[in-house]
CSV table of C-alpha atoms and ligand atoms in Angstrom, one decimal:
chain,number,residue,atom,x,y,z
A,23,MET,CA,-48.0,19.9,-33.0
A,24,HIS,CA,-45.0,21.4,-31.2
A,25,TYR,CA,-42.1,22.2,-33.5
A,26,PRO,CA,-38.5,23.0,-32.5
A,27,THR,CA,-37.6,26.7,-33.0
A,28,ILE,CA,-34.4,28.7,-33.2
A,29,ASN,CA,-35.1,30.2,-29.8
A,30,ASP,CA,-35.0,27.0,-27.8
A,31,ILE,CA,-32.6,24.2,-27.2
A,32,ASP,CA,-34.7,21.7,-29.2
A,33,GLY,CA,-34.2,23.8,-32.3
A,34,ARG,CA,-30.4,24.4,-31.9
A,35,ARG,CA,-27.4,22.2,-32.2
A,36,PHE,CA,-25.6,23.1,-29.0
A,37,GLY,CA,-23.7,20.3,-27.2
A,38,PRO,CA,-20.7,19.4,-25.1
A,39,ASP,CA,-18.3,20.9,-27.6
A,40,GLU,CA,-19.8,24.4,-27.3
A,41,GLU,CA,-19.8,23.9,-23.5
A,42,ALA,CA,-16.1,22.9,-23.6
A,43,ALA,CA,-15.3,25.9,-25.8
A,44,VAL,CA,-16.9,28.3,-23.3
A,45,VAL,CA,-15.1,26.7,-20.4
A,46,ARG,CA,-11.7,26.7,-22.3
A,47,VAL,CA,-11.9,30.5,-22.8
A,48,LEU,CA,-13.1,31.2,-19.3
A,49,ARG,CA,-10.3,29.2,-17.8
A,50,SER,CA,-7.7,31.0,-20.0
A,51,GLY,CA,-8.8,34.3,-18.3
A,52,HIS,CA,-8.5,36.0,-21.7
A,53,LEU,CA,-11.9,37.1,-23.0
A,54,TRP,CA,-11.2,39.8,-25.6
A,55,ARG,CA,-9.8,39.3,-29.0
A,56,VAL,CA,-6.8,41.5,-28.6
A,57,ASP,CA,-3.9,39.1,-28.4
A,58,GLY,CA,-6.5,36.3,-28.3
A,59,THR,CA,-6.6,33.1,-30.2
A,60,GLU,CA,-10.2,32.2,-30.8
A,61,ALA,CA,-11.3,35.1,-33.1
A,62,PRO,CA,-8.2,34.8,-35.3
A,63,ALA,CA,-8.8,31.0,-35.5
A,64,LEU,CA,-12.5,31.6,-36.4
A,65,GLU,CA,-11.4,34.0,-39.1
A,66,ARG,CA,-9.0,31.5,-40.6
A,67,GLU,CA,-11.5,28.6,-40.5
A,68,PHE,CA,-14.3,30.6,-42.0
A,69,ALA,CA,-12.1,31.9,-44.8
A,70,ASP,CA,-11.0,28.3,-45.5
A,71,LEU,CA,-14.6,27.1,-45.6
A,72,LEU,CA,-15.6,29.8,-48.1
A,73,GLY,CA,-12.3,29.7,-50.0
A,74,THR,CA,-11.6,33.4,-49.6
A,75,ARG,CA,-8.2,34.9,-48.7
A,76,HIS,CA,-9.4,36.9,-45.7
A,77,CYS,CA,-12.1,37.0,-43.0
A,78,VAL,CA,-12.7,39.7,-40.4
A,79,ALA,CA,-14.8,38.9,-37.4
A,80,ALA,CA,-17.2,41.6,-36.0
A,81,ALA,CA,-19.5,41.9,-33.1
A,82,THR,CA,-22.8,41.6,-35.1
A,83,GLY,CA,-24.0,41.0,-38.6
A,84,SER,CA,-24.9,44.7,-38.9
A,85,GLY,CA,-21.4,45.6,-37.7
A,86,ALA,CA,-19.9,43.3,-40.3
A,87,ILE,CA,-21.9,45.1,-43.1
A,88,HIS,CA,-21.0,48.5,-41.6
A,89,ALA,CA,-17.3,47.5,-41.6
A,90,ALA,CA,-17.7,46.2,-45.2
A,91,VAL,CA,-19.2,49.6,-46.3
A,92,ALA,CA,-16.6,51.5,-44.3
A,93,ALA,CA,-13.8,49.5,-46.0
A,94,LEU,CA,-14.9,51.0,-49.3
A,95,ASP,CA,-14.1,54.5,-47.9
A,96,LEU,CA,-16.7,56.3,-49.8
A,97,ASN,CA,-17.8,60.0,-49.5
A,98,PRO,CA,-20.9,61.3,-47.8
A,99,GLY,CA,-23.6,61.7,-50.3
A,100,ASP,CA,-22.4,58.8,-52.4
A,101,GLU,CA,-25.3,56.4,-53.1
A,102,ILE,CA,-25.6,52.7,-52.3
A,103,ILE,CA,-28.3,50.5,-53.8
A,104,VAL,CA,-30.1,48.4,-51.3
A,105,PRO,CA,-33.1,46.0,-51.3
A,106,PRO,CA,-36.5,46.9,-49.8
A,107,ILE,CA,-37.1,43.4,-48.4
A,108,THR,CA,-34.4,42.8,-45.8
A,109,ASP,CA,-33.3,43.4,-42.2
A,110,ALA,CA,-32.5,47.1,-41.3
A,111,GLY,CA,-28.9,45.8,-40.7
A,112,SER,CA,-28.4,45.8,-44.5
A,113,VAL,CA,-28.7,49.5,-44.6
A,114,ILE,CA,-27.9,51.2,-41.2
A,115,GLY,CA,-24.1,51.0,-41.6
A,116,ALA,CA,-24.4,52.8,-44.9
A,117,LEU,CA,-26.4,55.6,-43.3
A,118,ALA,CA,-23.9,55.8,-40.5
A,119,GLN,CA,-21.2,56.3,-43.1
A,120,GLY,CA,-23.1,59.2,-44.7
A,121,LEU,CA,-24.2,57.2,-47.7
A,122,VAL,CA,-27.7,57.6,-49.3
A,123,PRO,CA,-29.6,54.4,-49.8
A,124,VAL,CA,-31.3,53.9,-53.1
A,125,PHE,CA,-33.9,51.2,-53.1
A,126,ALA,CA,-34.1,48.8,-56.1
A,127,ASP,CA,-37.1,46.7,-56.8
A,128,VAL,CA,-37.0,42.9,-56.4
A,129,ASP,CA,-37.8,39.8,-58.4
A,130,PRO,CA,-41.5,39.0,-57.6
A,131,LEU,CA,-40.8,35.4,-56.7
A,132,THR,CA,-37.4,35.5,-54.9
A,133,GLY,CA,-37.6,38.9,-53.2
A,134,CYS,CA,-34.0,39.6,-54.3
A,135,ILE,CA,-32.9,42.7,-56.2
A,136,THR,CA,-31.9,41.8,-59.8
A,137,ALA,CA,-29.3,42.9,-62.4
A,138,GLU,CA,-32.1,44.8,-64.2
A,139,SER,CA,-33.4,46.6,-61.1
A,140,VAL,CA,-29.8,47.5,-60.1
A,141,ALA,CA,-29.1,48.9,-63.6
A,142,GLU,CA,-32.3,50.9,-63.4
A,143,ALA,CA,-31.5,52.3,-60.0
A,144,ALA,CA,-27.9,53.2,-60.6
A,145,GLY,CA,-27.0,56.8,-61.2
A,146,PRO,CA,-23.8,58.9,-61.5
A,147,ARG,CA,-23.4,59.0,-57.7
A,148,THR,CA,-23.9,55.3,-57.1
A,149,LYS,CA,-20.8,53.7,-55.7
A,150,ALA,CA,-21.9,50.5,-54.1
A,151,VAL,CA,-24.7,47.9,-53.9
A,152,VAL,CA,-25.7,45.7,-51.0
A,153,VAL,CA,-27.2,42.4,-52.4
A,154,VAL,CA,-29.1,40.4,-50.0
A,155,HIS,CA,-29.5,36.6,-50.6
A,156,LEU,CA,-33.0,36.6,-49.0
A,157,PHE,CA,-34.2,33.7,-46.9
A,158,GLY,CA,-31.2,31.5,-48.0
A,159,GLY,CA,-31.9,31.8,-51.8
A,160,ALA,CA,-29.2,33.3,-54.0
A,161,ALA,CA,-29.7,36.6,-55.7
A,162,ASP,CA,-28.3,36.9,-59.3
A,163,VAL,CA,-25.1,38.3,-57.8
A,164,GLU,CA,-23.1,37.4,-60.9
A,165,GLY,CA,-25.4,39.4,-63.1
A,166,ILE,CA,-25.3,42.3,-60.6
A,167,VAL,CA,-21.5,42.2,-60.5
A,168,GLU,CA,-21.5,42.4,-64.3
A,169,VAL,CA,-23.7,45.5,-64.3
A,170,CYS,CA,-21.7,47.0,-61.5
A,171,SER,CA,-18.2,46.4,-62.8
A,172,ALA,CA,-19.0,48.2,-66.0
A,173,ARG,CA,-19.9,51.3,-63.9
A,174,ASN,CA,-17.2,51.0,-61.2
A,175,ILE,CA,-19.7,50.2,-58.5
A,176,ARG,CA,-18.6,47.9,-55.6
A,177,VAL,CA,-20.7,44.9,-54.5
A,178,ILE,CA,-21.3,43.8,-51.0
A,179,GLU,CA,-23.1,40.5,-50.5
A,180,ASP,CA,-25.3,40.3,-47.4
A,181,CYS,CA,-25.3,36.6,-46.7
A,182,ALA,CA,-26.7,36.9,-43.1
A,183,GLN,CA,-29.5,34.5,-44.2
A,184,ALA,CA,-27.5,32.4,-46.7
A,185,TYR,CA,-24.7,30.3,-45.3
A,186,LEU,CA,-23.5,27.8,-47.9
A,187,THR,CA,-26.0,28.9,-50.5
A,188,ARG,CA,-24.7,28.6,-54.1
A,189,THR,CA,-25.4,30.8,-57.0
A,190,LYS,CA,-26.6,29.4,-60.3
A,191,SER,CA,-23.0,29.1,-61.5
A,192,GLY,CA,-22.1,27.1,-58.4
A,193,ALA,CA,-20.2,29.8,-56.5
A,194,LEU,CA,-20.7,30.1,-52.7
A,195,VAL,CA,-22.5,33.3,-51.9
A,196,GLY,CA,-20.2,35.8,-50.3
A,197,THR,CA,-17.4,35.0,-52.7
A,198,VAL,CA,-18.7,36.7,-55.8
A,199,GLY,CA,-18.8,40.4,-54.8
A,200,ASP,CA,-16.1,42.5,-53.3
A,201,LEU,CA,-17.0,41.6,-49.8
A,202,GLY,CA,-19.5,39.1,-48.2
A,203,CYS,CA,-21.0,39.5,-44.8
A,204,PHE,CA,-22.6,37.0,-42.4
A,205,SER,CA,-24.4,37.1,-39.1
A,206,LEU,CA,-24.1,34.8,-36.1
A,207,GLN,CA,-27.3,36.3,-34.4
A,208,GLN,CA,-29.7,33.9,-32.6
A,209,SER,CA,-32.0,33.3,-35.6
A,210,LYS,CA,-29.3,32.3,-38.1
A,211,HIS,CA,-28.2,28.9,-39.3
A,212,ILE,CA,-25.3,28.9,-36.7
A,213,THR,CA,-25.2,31.3,-33.8
A,214,ALA,CA,-23.2,32.5,-30.9
A,215,GLY,CA,-26.0,34.9,-29.7
A,216,ASP,CA,-24.6,37.7,-31.9
A,217,GLY,CA,-21.6,38.1,-34.1
A,218,GLY,CA,-20.6,38.8,-37.7
A,219,LEU,CA,-18.1,37.8,-40.3
A,220,VAL,CA,-16.8,39.7,-43.4
A,221,VAL,CA,-15.0,37.8,-46.2
A,222,THR,CA,-13.0,39.2,-49.1
A,223,ASP,CA,-10.1,38.3,-51.4
A,224,ASP,CA,-8.8,41.9,-51.3
A,225,PRO,CA,-6.1,42.4,-48.7
A,226,ALA,CA,-6.6,46.2,-48.6
A,227,LEU,CA,-10.4,45.9,-48.0
A,228,ALA,CA,-9.8,43.2,-45.3
A,229,ARG,CA,-7.2,45.4,-43.6
A,230,ARG,CA,-9.5,48.4,-43.6
A,231,ALA,CA,-12.5,46.4,-42.3
A,232,ALA,CA,-10.4,44.9,-39.5
A,233,LEU,CA,-9.1,48.4,-38.5
A,234,PHE,CA,-12.6,49.8,-38.6
A,235,CYS,CA,-13.7,47.2,-36.1
A,236,ASP,CA,-11.0,48.3,-33.7
A,237,LYS,CA,-11.1,52.1,-33.7
A,238,GLY,CA,-8.8,52.4,-36.7
A,239,TRP,CA,-6.0,51.2,-34.4
A,240,PRO,CA,-3.1,49.2,-36.0
A,241,ARG,CA,-2.1,47.4,-32.8
A,242,ASP,CA,0.0,44.9,-34.8
A,243,ALA,CA,2.3,47.9,-35.7
A,244,GLY,CA,2.9,48.5,-32.0
A,245,GLN,CA,1.5,51.9,-32.2
A,246,ARG,CA,-1.3,53.7,-30.3
A,247,THR,CA,-2.4,55.5,-33.4
A,248,HIS,CA,-5.9,56.0,-34.8
A,249,LEU,CA,-5.5,56.0,-38.6
A,250,PHE,CA,-9.1,56.8,-39.5
A,251,LEU,CA,-12.5,57.0,-37.8
A,252,GLY,CA,-13.4,53.4,-36.7
A,253,LEU,CA,-15.7,51.9,-34.2
A,254,ASN,CA,-15.3,49.1,-31.7
A,255,TYR,CA,-17.0,46.1,-33.3
A,256,ARG,CA,-14.5,43.5,-31.9
A,257,MET,CA,-15.8,40.0,-31.5
A,258,PRO,CA,-15.2,38.6,-28.0
A,259,GLU,CA,-13.3,35.4,-27.5
A,260,LEU,CA,-16.3,33.5,-26.0
A,261,THR,CA,-18.4,34.3,-29.1
A,262,ALA,CA,-15.6,33.2,-31.4
A,263,ALA,CA,-15.0,30.0,-29.5
A,264,VAL,CA,-18.7,29.0,-29.7
A,265,ALA,CA,-18.9,30.1,-33.3
A,266,ARG,CA,-15.9,27.8,-34.2
A,267,VAL,CA,-17.8,24.8,-32.9
A,268,GLN,CA,-21.0,25.8,-34.6
A,269,LEU,CA,-19.1,26.2,-37.9
A,270,THR,CA,-18.2,22.5,-37.8
A,271,LYS,CA,-22.0,21.7,-37.8
A,272,LEU,CA,-23.0,24.1,-40.6
A,273,GLU,CA,-23.0,21.6,-43.5
A,274,GLY,CA,-25.2,19.2,-41.5
A,275,ILE,CA,-27.6,22.0,-40.6
A,276,VAL,CA,-28.0,23.1,-44.2
A,277,ALA,CA,-28.3,19.6,-45.4
A,278,ASP,CA,-31.1,18.8,-42.9
A,279,ARG,CA,-32.9,22.0,-43.7
A,280,ARG,CA,-32.8,21.1,-47.4
A,281,ARG,CA,-34.3,17.7,-46.5
A,282,VAL,CA,-37.3,19.3,-44.8
A,283,ALA,CA,-37.7,21.8,-47.7
A,284,ALA,CA,-37.6,19.0,-50.3
A,285,ALA,CA,-40.5,17.2,-48.5
A,286,TRP,CA,-42.5,20.5,-48.4
A,287,ASP,CA,-41.7,21.2,-52.1
A,288,GLU,CA,-43.0,17.7,-52.9
A,289,ALA,CA,-46.1,18.2,-50.8
A,290,LEU,CA,-46.9,21.5,-52.6
A,291,THR,CA,-46.2,20.2,-56.1
A,292,GLY,CA,-49.1,21.2,-58.3
A,293,SER,CA,-50.7,23.4,-55.6
A,294,GLY,CA,-50.2,26.6,-57.5
A,295,TRP,CA,-48.0,28.0,-54.6
A,296,HIS,CA,-44.6,29.1,-55.8
A,297,VAL,CA,-41.7,27.6,-53.8
A,298,ALA,CA,-38.0,28.4,-54.2
A,299,PRO,CA,-36.9,27.0,-57.6
A,300,ASP,CA,-33.3,26.4,-56.5
A,301,GLY,CA,-33.8,23.9,-53.7
A,302,GLU,CA,-30.5,22.2,-53.9
A,303,ARG,CA,-28.6,25.5,-53.8
A,304,HIS,CA,-30.9,27.2,-51.3
A,305,SER,CA,-30.0,27.1,-47.6
A,306,TYR,CA,-33.5,27.7,-46.2
A,307,TRP,CA,-33.0,30.2,-43.4
A,308,LEU,CA,-36.8,30.5,-43.9
A,309,TYR,CA,-39.0,28.6,-46.4
A,310,PRO,CA,-40.6,31.2,-48.7
A,311,ILE,CA,-43.9,30.7,-50.4
A,312,VAL,CA,-45.4,33.1,-53.0
A,313,VAL,CA,-49.1,32.8,-53.7
A,314,GLU,CA,-50.3,35.0,-56.5
A,315,ARG,CA,-54.1,34.9,-56.2
A,316,PRO,CA,-56.3,38.0,-56.1
A,317,ASP,CA,-58.7,36.3,-53.7
A,318,VAL,CA,-56.3,35.0,-51.1
A,319,ASP,CA,-53.9,37.2,-49.2
A,320,ASN,CA,-50.8,36.2,-47.3
A,321,ARG,CA,-52.3,37.0,-43.9
A,322,LEU,CA,-54.9,34.4,-44.3
A,323,ILE,CA,-52.4,31.7,-45.4
A,324,ALA,CA,-49.9,32.6,-42.6
A,325,THR,CA,-52.7,32.4,-40.0
A,326,ARG,CA,-53.8,28.9,-41.3
A,327,ILE,CA,-50.2,27.7,-41.3
A,328,ALA,CA,-49.6,29.1,-37.8
A,329,GLN,CA,-52.7,27.2,-36.5
A,330,THR,CA,-50.8,24.0,-37.2
A,331,GLY,CA,-48.0,24.9,-34.8
A,332,LEU,CA,-45.5,25.9,-37.5
A,333,GLY,CA,-44.0,29.4,-37.4
A,334,ALA,CA,-45.4,31.5,-40.3
A,335,SER,CA,-45.2,35.2,-41.2
A,336,ALA,CA,-47.2,37.1,-43.8
A,337,GLY,CA,-44.7,39.1,-45.9
A,338,TYR,CA,-41.8,38.6,-43.6
A,339,LEU,CA,-41.7,42.3,-42.8
A,340,GLN,CA,-44.5,44.5,-41.5
A,341,ARG,CA,-43.6,47.0,-44.2
A,342,VAL,CA,-40.9,47.4,-46.9
A,343,LEU,CA,-37.8,48.8,-45.4
A,344,HIS,CA,-38.0,52.2,-47.0
A,345,ALA,CA,-41.5,52.7,-45.5
A,346,ASN,CA,-40.0,52.8,-41.9
A,347,PRO,CA,-39.9,56.0,-40.0
A,348,PHE,CA,-36.1,56.2,-39.8
A,349,LEU,CA,-36.3,56.8,-43.5
A,350,THR,CA,-39.7,58.3,-44.2
A,351,GLU,CA,-39.3,60.8,-41.4
A,352,ARG,CA,-35.5,61.0,-41.7
A,353,ARG,CA,-34.9,60.2,-38.1
A,354,THR,CA,-31.1,59.9,-38.3
A,355,PHE,CA,-29.0,62.5,-36.6
A,356,GLY,CA,-31.0,65.0,-34.5
A,357,THR,CA,-33.3,67.0,-36.8
A,358,SER,CA,-30.7,67.3,-39.6
A,359,GLY,CA,-32.1,64.4,-41.8
A,360,TRP,CA,-28.5,63.8,-42.8
A,361,PRO,CA,-27.3,62.0,-44.9
A,362,LEU,CA,-30.7,61.7,-46.7
A,363,THR,CA,-30.7,65.5,-47.3
A,364,LEU,CA,-27.7,64.9,-49.6
A,365,SER,CA,-29.9,63.3,-52.2
A,366,ASP,CA,-32.6,64.8,-54.5
A,367,ARG,CA,-33.8,61.3,-55.6
A,368,PRO,CA,-37.6,60.9,-55.7
A,369,ALA,CA,-39.3,58.6,-53.1
A,370,PRO,CA,-38.5,54.9,-53.8
A,371,SER,CA,-40.9,53.0,-56.0
A,372,CYS,CA,-40.7,49.2,-55.6
A,373,PRO,CA,-44.1,47.7,-56.6
A,374,ASN,CA,-42.9,44.1,-56.6
A,375,ALA,CA,-41.6,44.4,-53.1
A,376,GLU,CA,-44.8,46.1,-51.9
A,377,THR,CA,-46.9,43.3,-53.4
A,378,MET,CA,-44.8,40.6,-51.8
A,379,VAL,CA,-44.9,42.1,-48.3
A,380,SER,CA,-48.6,43.1,-48.3
A,381,ARG,CA,-50.1,40.3,-50.4
A,382,THR,CA,-48.2,37.4,-51.9
A,383,LEU,CA,-45.3,36.3,-49.6
A,384,VAL,CA,-45.5,33.9,-46.7
A,385,THR,CA,-42.4,32.6,-44.9
A,386,VAL,CA,-42.5,29.4,-42.9
A,387,ALA,CA,-40.0,28.6,-40.1
A,388,ILE,CA,-37.9,25.6,-40.9
A,389,ASN,CA,-35.5,23.8,-38.6
A,390,GLU,CA,-32.7,21.3,-38.9
A,391,ASN,CA,-34.0,19.4,-35.9
A,392,PHE,CA,-37.4,18.5,-37.3
A,393,THR,CA,-38.0,14.7,-36.9
A,394,ASP,CA,-39.5,12.5,-39.5
A,395,ASP,CA,-42.8,13.0,-37.7
A,396,HIS,CA,-42.5,16.8,-37.9
A,397,ILE,CA,-41.7,16.5,-41.6
A,398,ALA,CA,-44.6,14.2,-42.3
A,399,ARG,CA,-47.2,16.2,-40.3
A,400,SER,CA,-46.0,19.6,-41.6
A,401,SER,CA,-46.0,18.3,-45.2
A,402,SER,CA,-49.5,17.1,-45.0
A,403,ASP,CA,-50.7,20.2,-43.2
A,404,LEU,CA,-49.2,22.5,-45.9
A,405,ARG,CA,-50.7,20.4,-48.7
A,406,ARG,CA,-54.1,20.4,-47.0
A,407,ILE,CA,-54.1,24.2,-46.5
A,408,ALA,CA,-53.0,24.8,-50.1
A,409,GLU,CA,-55.9,22.5,-51.3
A,410,GLU,CA,-58.5,24.2,-49.1
A,411,LEU,CA,-57.5,27.6,-50.4
A,412,GLU,CA,-57.8,26.4,-54.0
A,413,VAL,CA,-61.5,27.0,-53.4
A,414,PRO,CA,-61.9,30.7,-54.2
A,415,HIS,CA,-62.7,32.9,-51.2
A,416,ALA,CA,-64.9,36.0,-51.3
B,9,PLP,C1,-30.4,40.0,-44.4
B,9,PLP,C2,-29.8,40.4,-43.0
B,9,PLP,N1,-28.9,41.4,-43.0
B,9,PLP,C3,-28.4,41.9,-41.9
B,9,PLP,C4,-28.8,41.4,-40.7
B,9,PLP,C5,-28.2,41.9,-39.4
B,9,PLP,O1,-27.5,41.0,-38.6
B,9,PLP,P1,-27.4,41.2,-37.1
B,9,PLP,O2,-28.8,41.0,-36.5
B,9,PLP,O3,-26.4,40.1,-36.7
B,9,PLP,O4,-26.9,42.5,-36.8
B,9,PLP,C6,-29.7,40.3,-40.6
B,9,PLP,C7,-30.2,39.7,-39.4
B,9,PLP,O5,-30.9,40.1,-38.6
B,9,PLP,C8,-30.3,39.9,-41.8
B,9,PLP,O6,-31.2,38.9,-41.9
């Protein structure tokens, strides 16, 4: 069966309002955010949606995370705890700021770092944590904040995959830590091609993140001064205008993804496959399944699912993040190995993450535009595959 995907128009919610937004900006002749209207409006609207005091738009999700890290103004050699199962964008900004990533292990079912693993990984030089709400499921960010505030460690929430996800206490992810970061890249719930957003209640962090995205230049003070080393991560007006329209569709998109996930959950009830336990709070960027059977690995399951036409990946990543050459071979700045040379920590050990990526985790592509037929067919296919694999394989 053919299923809509995030890469084609069938799987996106683009319509006349996005077209009108693009035309409006083009006809204004003003395409950059300096003295623009669209990016500041997007910032206000996103902050209002999340209930935070501030929002700073950036050019990409990775840029948003970089700006959030830079806003903390840490010293080279300070450590930042990060997850092993995530996009590289969760970590690269920290490296660029001279920080040393320390990998904490994950919960074997959600793939998120935990309060316990953060407490275990934290050391005297640890100054920040990046918590990723993986696949749209909430990490225990409240527990992590509790561990961190006792140690004066700042918490950045990476919500690139988790728009409108709620934590177990009901808070929206992105509003619990010091800063929350989102992505508007093509694969995300809402998109403008690329783009990023940082939210925070702290005016000093918001100011520093905003200045970082514009070369450290306080244009609003009428000066051509560069207050500190910043980059150019400005979001263009065309991007912001499209993102503003997409934002109005976000709640519907998440609700429709939850509807698909609920049908799949039901189809897999009693199958022995673990599905996300927090369906009504999850936002299902992907639909994660964990299968803990010694005789069946995730590649076999992903292949079977992909044969039905659904998108499926074994382990989500090819390898855990810390097993990538930019870290194992310290390919950072020339041959210096900096800033990894600033640490004498042993090589990371994250057995739960390794097991998920290499054996137990399968992610299935889910889409808000699935019809009732797509949902019925995919539910019965998933159920059938789970039942077939119940028979032990050699
Ligand atoms: C968890 C996570 N963090 C960070 C990023 C980086 O976002 P972007 O691709 O917009 O730079 C992504 C997306 O790719 C992501 O999924």
